[in-house]
Amino acid sequence: MSFSKLVFAPLSYTGWGALEQLVPEVDKYSPEKILIVTDPMLAKIGLTNRVTAPLESEGYPVTVYTDVVPEPPLETGENLVAFTRENGFDMVIGVGGGSALDLAKLAAVLATHEGPVADYLNLTGTRSVEQKGLPLILIPTTSGTGSEVTNIAVLSLETTKDVVTHDFLLTDVAIVDPELTVSVPPKVTAATGIDALTHAVEAYISVNASPATDALALQAIRLIARSLRTAVNNGEDKQARTDMSNGSFLAGLSFFNAGVAGVHALAYPLGGQFHIAHGESNAVLLPYVMSYIRKSCETRMADILDALGGNSSFMSDKEASYKCVDELKRIVQDVGIPSTLAGFNIPETALDSLTADGVKQKRILARSPLPLHEADIRKIYQSAFDGIATEPD
């Protein structure tokens, strides 16, 4: 495209100790009733107290809402929005992984709108977001989703996923403090880390990529590639956690503006039909999608290889693109995520239904440098099931 549109959250704090900016930012709005949307496990282990305690010490009334589940279904979103409307909150703070942050966005924006959440879904909704919602602060506790800087809230439907998306879903303040990620267990660190890596990779090869998103994506890949394995194996490594938080943040900025493509489009049905965590769905598909579209973006894949820590200087772009696929597969395996659909106990008989749902993700598929039609999607799923990288005929 001849020009690019770049949109970023109004204000972000990043780095170790960034949470100290929470109270000063809340003070700017003088809220009388704050809703905190968070994961129940974070509340159980006391991490949510890192947010509630300083607010309560300043006299702010706080309600903690923990009816949050991974890959939240539409019903969960409906219940939260209804709760927010009924209780007259005037600020929403999301604390947690992508699910909690996405739900917090819905609560803040749709609290000022009428009708069910279903009416605002991208694929089937009949209403549009018309106005800004309640003041919103997002505080991620994982390094992966980038939800704190995007305008999308993802919900699970019966067999697939859909989104509510509008720039009014952008947070007023994002606080990205890697110290909050130290307690994240290895499996979640791995899944969310590969999710962030996928965001950066897909943003870099997106048809909507720009010089600005390219810079963000490549630096995100560098940071994640050098730190993910360490963060998984030693969650208390401060430098690794800092790199992962920064990498996830940059990847979020990049993919929000350039978009993701085939990996995410095919990952949504895995989550919808088999309830596989989004990061793991991306991880298992990443090498196979990249192998399939390789010829359409060889030079860019050579750049990705370099950012991953490889060296494309003494090889052709074609050779480097193959090496890139190998390195992506190696990273997934090194952090302990199954490398085939069979490894997630997905039967081969499900490939047709996965394909049928994958084809519906036209908004995302449109960003792929290689157009992916139904037959292509079926081949990629088969490839991911067999564990054998393939390319178009």
PDB file of C-alpha atoms in Angstrom, residues 88-272:
ATOM      1  CA  GLY A  88     -22.316   2.096  38.040  1.00  0.00           C
ATOM      2  CA  PHE A  89     -18.515   1.854  37.849  1.00  0.00           C
ATOM      3  CA  ASP A  90     -16.651   4.870  36.521  1.00  0.00           C
ATOM      4  CA  MET A  91     -13.248   3.254  35.835  1.00  0.00           C
ATOM      5  CA  VAL A  92     -12.095  -0.199  34.709  1.00  0.00           C
ATOM      6  CA  ILE A  93      -8.663  -1.717  35.336  1.00  0.00           C
ATOM      7  CA  GLY A  94      -7.695  -4.970  33.636  1.00  0.00           C
ATOM      8  CA  VAL A  95      -5.010  -7.088  35.325  1.00  0.00           C
ATOM      9  CA  GLY A  96      -3.765 -10.365  33.878  1.00  0.00           C
ATOM     10  CA  GLY A  97      -3.257 -12.117  30.581  1.00  0.00           C
ATOM     11  CA  GLY A  98      -4.999 -11.438  27.315  1.00  0.00           C
ATOM     12  CA  SER A  99      -8.355 -12.825  28.424  1.00  0.00           C
ATOM     13  CA  ALA A 100      -8.640 -10.486  31.415  1.00  0.00           C
ATOM     14  CA  LEU A 101      -7.453  -7.496  29.404  1.00  0.00           C
ATOM     15  CA  ASP A 102      -9.823  -8.196  26.512  1.00  0.00           C
ATOM     16  CA  LEU A 103     -12.752  -8.535  28.900  1.00  0.00           C
ATOM     17  CA  ALA A 104     -11.780  -5.301  30.638  1.00  0.00           C
ATOM     18  CA  LYS A 105     -11.936  -3.524  27.278  1.00  0.00           C
ATOM     19  CA  LEU A 106     -15.434  -4.854  26.673  1.00  0.00           C
ATOM     20  CA  ALA A 107     -16.557  -3.810  30.157  1.00  0.00           C
ATOM     21  CA  ALA A 108     -15.201  -0.278  29.790  1.00  0.00           C
ATOM     22  CA  VAL A 109     -16.584   0.417  26.322  1.00  0.00           C
ATOM     23  CA  LEU A 110     -19.868  -1.453  26.202  1.00  0.00           C
ATOM     24  CA  ALA A 111     -20.868  -0.193  29.656  1.00  0.00           C
ATOM     25  CA  THR A 112     -21.720   3.054  27.858  1.00  0.00           C
ATOM     26  CA  HIS A 113     -23.633   1.307  25.069  1.00  0.00           C
ATOM     27  CA  GLU A 114     -26.904  -0.576  24.787  1.00  0.00           C
ATOM     28  CA  GLY A 115     -27.606  -4.124  23.699  1.00  0.00           C
ATOM     29  CA  PRO A 116     -25.778  -7.427  24.145  1.00  0.00           C
ATOM     30  CA  VAL A 117     -22.113  -7.981  23.340  1.00  0.00           C
ATOM     31  CA  ALA A 118     -23.169 -10.307  20.516  1.00  0.00           C
ATOM     32  CA  ASP A 119     -24.555  -7.312  18.631  1.00  0.00           C
ATOM     33  CA  TYR A 120     -21.037  -5.846  18.361  1.00  0.00           C
ATOM     34  CA  LEU A 121     -19.177  -8.913  17.026  1.00  0.00           C
ATOM     35  CA  ASN A 122     -17.172  -8.360  13.863  1.00  0.00           C
ATOM     36  CA  LEU A 123     -18.543 -11.239  11.773  1.00  0.00           C
ATOM     37  CA  THR A 124     -22.201 -11.285  12.793  1.00  0.00           C
ATOM     38  CA  GLY A 125     -22.952  -8.134  14.787  1.00  0.00           C
ATOM     39  CA  THR A 126     -25.552  -5.549  13.808  1.00  0.00           C
ATOM     40  CA  ARG A 127     -24.378  -2.635  15.984  1.00  0.00           C
ATOM     41  CA  SER A 128     -21.272  -0.446  15.934  1.00  0.00           C
ATOM     42  CA  VAL A 129     -19.300   1.046  18.790  1.00  0.00           C
ATOM     43  CA  GLU A 130     -20.394   4.678  18.840  1.00  0.00           C
ATOM     44  CA  GLN A 131     -18.614   6.378  21.739  1.00  0.00           C
ATOM     45  CA  LYS A 132     -15.706   6.140  24.132  1.00  0.00           C
ATOM     46  CA  GLY A 133     -16.286   4.108  27.248  1.00  0.00           C
ATOM     47  CA  LEU A 134     -15.164   4.396  30.869  1.00  0.00           C
ATOM     48  CA  PRO A 135     -11.556   5.320  31.672  1.00  0.00           C
ATOM     49  CA  LEU A 136      -9.457   2.182  31.179  1.00  0.00           C
ATOM     50  CA  ILE A 137      -6.073   1.062  32.492  1.00  0.00           C
ATOM     51  CA  LEU A 138      -4.553  -2.246  31.359  1.00  0.00           C
ATOM     52  CA  ILE A 139      -1.806  -4.054  33.282  1.00  0.00           C
ATOM     53  CA  PRO A 140      -0.515  -7.277  31.666  1.00  0.00           C
ATOM     54  CA  THR A 141       0.931 -10.015  33.866  1.00  0.00           C
ATOM     55  CA  THR A 142       2.103 -12.175  30.962  1.00  0.00           C
ATOM     56  CA  SER A 143       4.422 -11.420  28.061  1.00  0.00           C
ATOM     57  CA  GLY A 144       2.562 -12.424  24.976  1.00  0.00           C
ATOM     58  CA  THR A 145      -0.830 -11.124  23.964  1.00  0.00           C
ATOM     59  CA  GLY A 146      -0.095  -7.447  23.398  1.00  0.00           C
ATOM     60  CA  SER A 147      -3.717  -6.820  24.358  1.00  0.00           C
ATOM     61  CA  GLU A 148      -2.720  -3.771  26.381  1.00  0.00           C
ATOM     62  CA  VAL A 149      -1.991  -1.833  23.170  1.00  0.00           C
ATOM     63  CA  THR A 150      -4.606  -3.170  20.738  1.00  0.00           C
ATOM     64  CA  ASN A 151      -8.226  -2.281  20.021  1.00  0.00           C
ATOM     65  CA  ILE A 152      -9.467  -5.862  19.856  1.00  0.00           C
ATOM     66  CA  ALA A 153     -11.340  -8.073  22.320  1.00  0.00           C
ATOM     67  CA  VAL A 154     -11.453 -11.748  21.338  1.00  0.00           C
ATOM     68  CA  LEU A 155     -14.302 -14.047  22.357  1.00  0.00           C
ATOM     69  CA  SER A 156     -14.826 -17.766  21.796  1.00  0.00           C
ATOM     70  CA  LEU A 157     -17.950 -18.922  20.007  1.00  0.00           C
ATOM     71  CA  GLU A 158     -19.195 -22.482  19.658  1.00  0.00           C
ATOM     72  CA  THR A 159     -16.502 -23.662  17.229  1.00  0.00           C
ATOM     73  CA  THR A 160     -14.438 -20.592  16.420  1.00  0.00           C
ATOM     74  CA  LYS A 161     -13.720 -17.049  17.616  1.00  0.00           C
ATOM     75  CA  ASP A 162     -14.857 -13.538  16.808  1.00  0.00           C
ATOM     76  CA  VAL A 163     -13.840 -10.073  17.963  1.00  0.00           C
ATOM     77  CA  VAL A 164     -15.205  -6.735  18.992  1.00  0.00           C
ATOM     78  CA  THR A 165     -12.895  -4.135  17.508  1.00  0.00           C
ATOM     79  CA  HIS A 166     -12.838  -0.339  17.456  1.00  0.00           C
ATOM     80  CA  ASP A 167     -10.292   2.316  18.361  1.00  0.00           C
ATOM     81  CA  PHE A 168     -12.468   3.201  21.358  1.00  0.00           C
ATOM     82  CA  LEU A 169     -11.288  -0.125  22.845  1.00  0.00           C
ATOM     83  CA  LEU A 170      -7.757   1.274  23.094  1.00  0.00           C
ATOM     84  CA  THR A 171      -6.724   1.727  26.695  1.00  0.00           C
ATOM     85  CA  ASP A 172      -6.119   5.152  28.189  1.00  0.00           C
ATOM     86  CA  VAL A 173      -3.046   3.870  30.027  1.00  0.00           C
ATOM     87  CA  ALA A 174      -0.968   0.710  29.613  1.00  0.00           C
ATOM     88  CA  ILE A 175       1.386  -0.286  32.437  1.00  0.00           C
ATOM     89  CA  VAL A 176       3.848  -2.990  31.393  1.00  0.00           C
ATOM     90  CA  ASP A 177       5.889  -4.047  34.420  1.00  0.00           C
ATOM     91  CA  PRO A 178       8.002  -7.194  33.899  1.00  0.00           C
ATOM     92  CA  GLU A 179       8.180  -7.699  37.668  1.00  0.00           C
ATOM     93  CA  LEU A 180       4.538  -8.821  37.521  1.00  0.00           C
ATOM     94  CA  THR A 181       5.465 -11.697  35.164  1.00  0.00           C
ATOM     95  CA  VAL A 182       8.006 -13.409  37.447  1.00  0.00           C
ATOM     96  CA  SER A 183       5.443 -15.806  38.933  1.00  0.00           C
ATOM     97  CA  VAL A 184       4.076 -16.944  35.570  1.00  0.00           C
ATOM     98  CA  PRO A 185       4.624 -20.738  35.285  1.00  0.00           C
ATOM     99  CA  PRO A 186       6.861 -22.162  32.527  1.00  0.00           C
ATOM    100  CA  LYS A 187       4.027 -23.540  30.389  1.00  0.00           C
ATOM    101  CA  VAL A 188       2.217 -20.195  30.282  1.00  0.00           C
ATOM    102  CA  THR A 189       5.493 -18.344  29.736  1.00  0.00           C
ATOM    103  CA  ALA A 190       6.167 -20.587  26.733  1.00  0.00           C
ATOM    104  CA  ALA A 191       2.707 -20.256  25.194  1.00  0.00           C
ATOM    105  CA  THR A 192       2.416 -16.495  25.632  1.00  0.00           C
ATOM    106  CA  GLY A 193       6.005 -16.000  24.486  1.00  0.00           C
ATOM    107  CA  ILE A 194       5.412 -17.845  21.226  1.00  0.00           C
ATOM    108  CA  ASP A 195       2.201 -15.848  20.833  1.00  0.00           C
ATOM    109  CA  ALA A 196       4.248 -12.633  21.009  1.00  0.00           C
ATOM    110  CA  LEU A 197       6.809 -14.036  18.585  1.00  0.00           C
ATOM    111  CA  THR A 198       4.013 -14.932  16.162  1.00  0.00           C
ATOM    112  CA  HIS A 199       2.625 -11.408  16.403  1.00  0.00           C
ATOM    113  CA  ALA A 200       5.987  -9.968  15.385  1.00  0.00           C
ATOM    114  CA  VAL A 201       6.654 -12.486  12.614  1.00  0.00           C
ATOM    115  CA  GLU A 202       3.218 -12.087  11.059  1.00  0.00           C
ATOM    116  CA  ALA A 203       3.348  -8.301  11.333  1.00  0.00           C
ATOM    117  CA  TYR A 204       6.670  -8.291   9.481  1.00  0.00           C
ATOM    118  CA  ILE A 205       5.370 -10.372   6.560  1.00  0.00           C
ATOM    119  CA  SER A 206       1.923  -8.720   6.500  1.00  0.00           C
ATOM    120  CA  VAL A 207       0.808  -6.989   3.318  1.00  0.00           C
ATOM    121  CA  ASN A 208       0.075  -3.991   5.558  1.00  0.00           C
ATOM    122  CA  ALA A 209       3.603  -3.782   6.964  1.00  0.00           C
ATOM    123  CA  SER A 210       5.297  -0.373   7.034  1.00  0.00           C
ATOM    124  CA  PRO A 211       8.772   0.897   7.968  1.00  0.00           C
ATOM    125  CA  ALA A 212       7.502   1.710  11.465  1.00  0.00           C
ATOM    126  CA  THR A 213       5.921  -1.697  12.066  1.00  0.00           C
ATOM    127  CA  ASP A 214       8.965  -3.404  10.537  1.00  0.00           C
ATOM    128  CA  ALA A 215      11.261  -1.754  13.076  1.00  0.00           C
ATOM    129  CA  LEU A 216       8.992  -2.708  15.961  1.00  0.00           C
ATOM    130  CA  ALA A 217       8.563  -6.287  14.736  1.00  0.00           C
ATOM    131  CA  LEU A 218      12.253  -7.012  14.150  1.00  0.00           C
ATOM    132  CA  GLN A 219      13.278  -5.653  17.543  1.00  0.00           C
ATOM    133  CA  ALA A 220      10.516  -7.696  19.161  1.00  0.00           C
ATOM    134  CA  ILE A 221      11.809 -10.835  17.449  1.00  0.00           C
ATOM    135  CA  ARG A 222      15.352 -10.096  18.625  1.00  0.00           C
ATOM    136  CA  LEU A 223      14.283  -9.608  22.237  1.00  0.00           C
ATOM    137  CA  ILE A 224      12.039 -12.670  22.336  1.00  0.00           C
ATOM    138  CA  ALA A 225      14.478 -14.967  20.546  1.00  0.00           C
ATOM    139  CA  ARG A 226      17.285 -14.193  22.984  1.00  0.00           C
ATOM    140  CA  SER A 227      15.196 -14.441  26.145  1.00  0.00           C
ATOM    141  CA  LEU A 228      12.247 -16.837  25.772  1.00  0.00           C
ATOM    142  CA  ARG A 229      14.121 -20.052  26.516  1.00  0.00           C
ATOM    143  CA  THR A 230      15.693 -18.492  29.615  1.00  0.00           C
ATOM    144  CA  ALA A 231      12.369 -17.090  30.830  1.00  0.00           C
ATOM    145  CA  VAL A 232      10.792 -20.541  30.507  1.00  0.00           C
ATOM    146  CA  ASN A 233      13.642 -22.318  32.305  1.00  0.00           C
ATOM    147  CA  ASN A 234      14.296 -19.661  34.954  1.00  0.00           C
ATOM    148  CA  GLY A 235      11.307 -17.402  35.531  1.00  0.00           C
ATOM    149  CA  GLU A 236      13.194 -15.283  38.063  1.00  0.00           C
ATOM    150  CA  ASP A 237      15.790 -14.120  35.528  1.00  0.00           C
ATOM    151  CA  LYS A 238      15.219 -10.359  35.587  1.00  0.00           C
ATOM    152  CA  GLN A 239      16.818  -9.632  32.210  1.00  0.00           C
ATOM    153  CA  ALA A 240      14.879 -12.393  30.454  1.00  0.00           C
ATOM    154  CA  ARG A 241      11.595 -11.225  31.945  1.00  0.00           C
ATOM    155  CA  THR A 242      12.364  -7.628  30.990  1.00  0.00           C
ATOM    156  CA  ASP A 243      13.251  -8.623  27.424  1.00  0.00           C
ATOM    157  CA  MET A 244      10.066 -10.658  27.122  1.00  0.00           C
ATOM    158  CA  SER A 245       7.867  -7.826  28.409  1.00  0.00           C
ATOM    159  CA  ASN A 246       9.485  -5.352  26.039  1.00  0.00           C
ATOM    160  CA  GLY A 247       9.350  -7.820  23.161  1.00  0.00           C
ATOM    161  CA  SER A 248       5.673  -8.535  23.740  1.00  0.00           C
ATOM    162  CA  PHE A 249       4.899  -4.820  23.985  1.00  0.00           C
ATOM    163  CA  LEU A 250       6.714  -4.002  20.737  1.00  0.00           C
ATOM    164  CA  ALA A 251       5.138  -6.969  18.972  1.00  0.00           C
ATOM    165  CA  GLY A 252       1.728  -5.724  20.105  1.00  0.00           C
ATOM    166  CA  LEU A 253       2.374  -2.266  18.699  1.00  0.00           C
ATOM    167  CA  SER A 254       3.561  -3.822  15.451  1.00  0.00           C
ATOM    168  CA  PHE A 255       0.758  -6.287  14.826  1.00  0.00           C
ATOM    169  CA  PHE A 256      -1.940  -3.842  15.919  1.00  0.00           C
ATOM    170  CA  ASN A 257      -0.903  -1.621  13.021  1.00  0.00           C
ATOM    171  CA  ALA A 258       0.250  -4.170  10.427  1.00  0.00           C
ATOM    172  CA  GLY A 259      -2.053  -7.027  11.390  1.00  0.00           C
ATOM    173  CA  VAL A 260      -1.567 -10.758  11.745  1.00  0.00           C
ATOM    174  CA  ALA A 261      -2.426 -13.276   9.065  1.00  0.00           C
ATOM    175  CA  GLY A 262      -2.555 -17.002   8.322  1.00  0.00           C
ATOM    176  CA  VAL A 263      -1.222 -18.367  11.604  1.00  0.00           C
ATOM    177  CA  HIS A 264      -3.821 -16.528  13.667  1.00  0.00           C
ATOM    178  CA  ALA A 265      -6.628 -17.259  11.201  1.00  0.00           C
ATOM    179  CA  LEU A 266      -5.972 -20.992  11.473  1.00  0.00           C
ATOM    180  CA  ALA A 267      -5.313 -20.850  15.216  1.00  0.00           C
ATOM    181  CA  TYR A 268      -8.765 -19.475  16.054  1.00  0.00           C
ATOM    182  CA  PRO A 269     -10.596 -22.721  15.133  1.00  0.00           C
ATOM    183  CA  LEU A 270      -8.156 -24.744  17.263  1.00  0.00           C
ATOM    184  CA  GLY A 271      -9.143 -22.663  20.249  1.00  0.00           C
ATOM    185  CA  GLY A 272     -12.820 -22.696  19.361  1.00  0.00           C
TER     186      GLY A 272
END
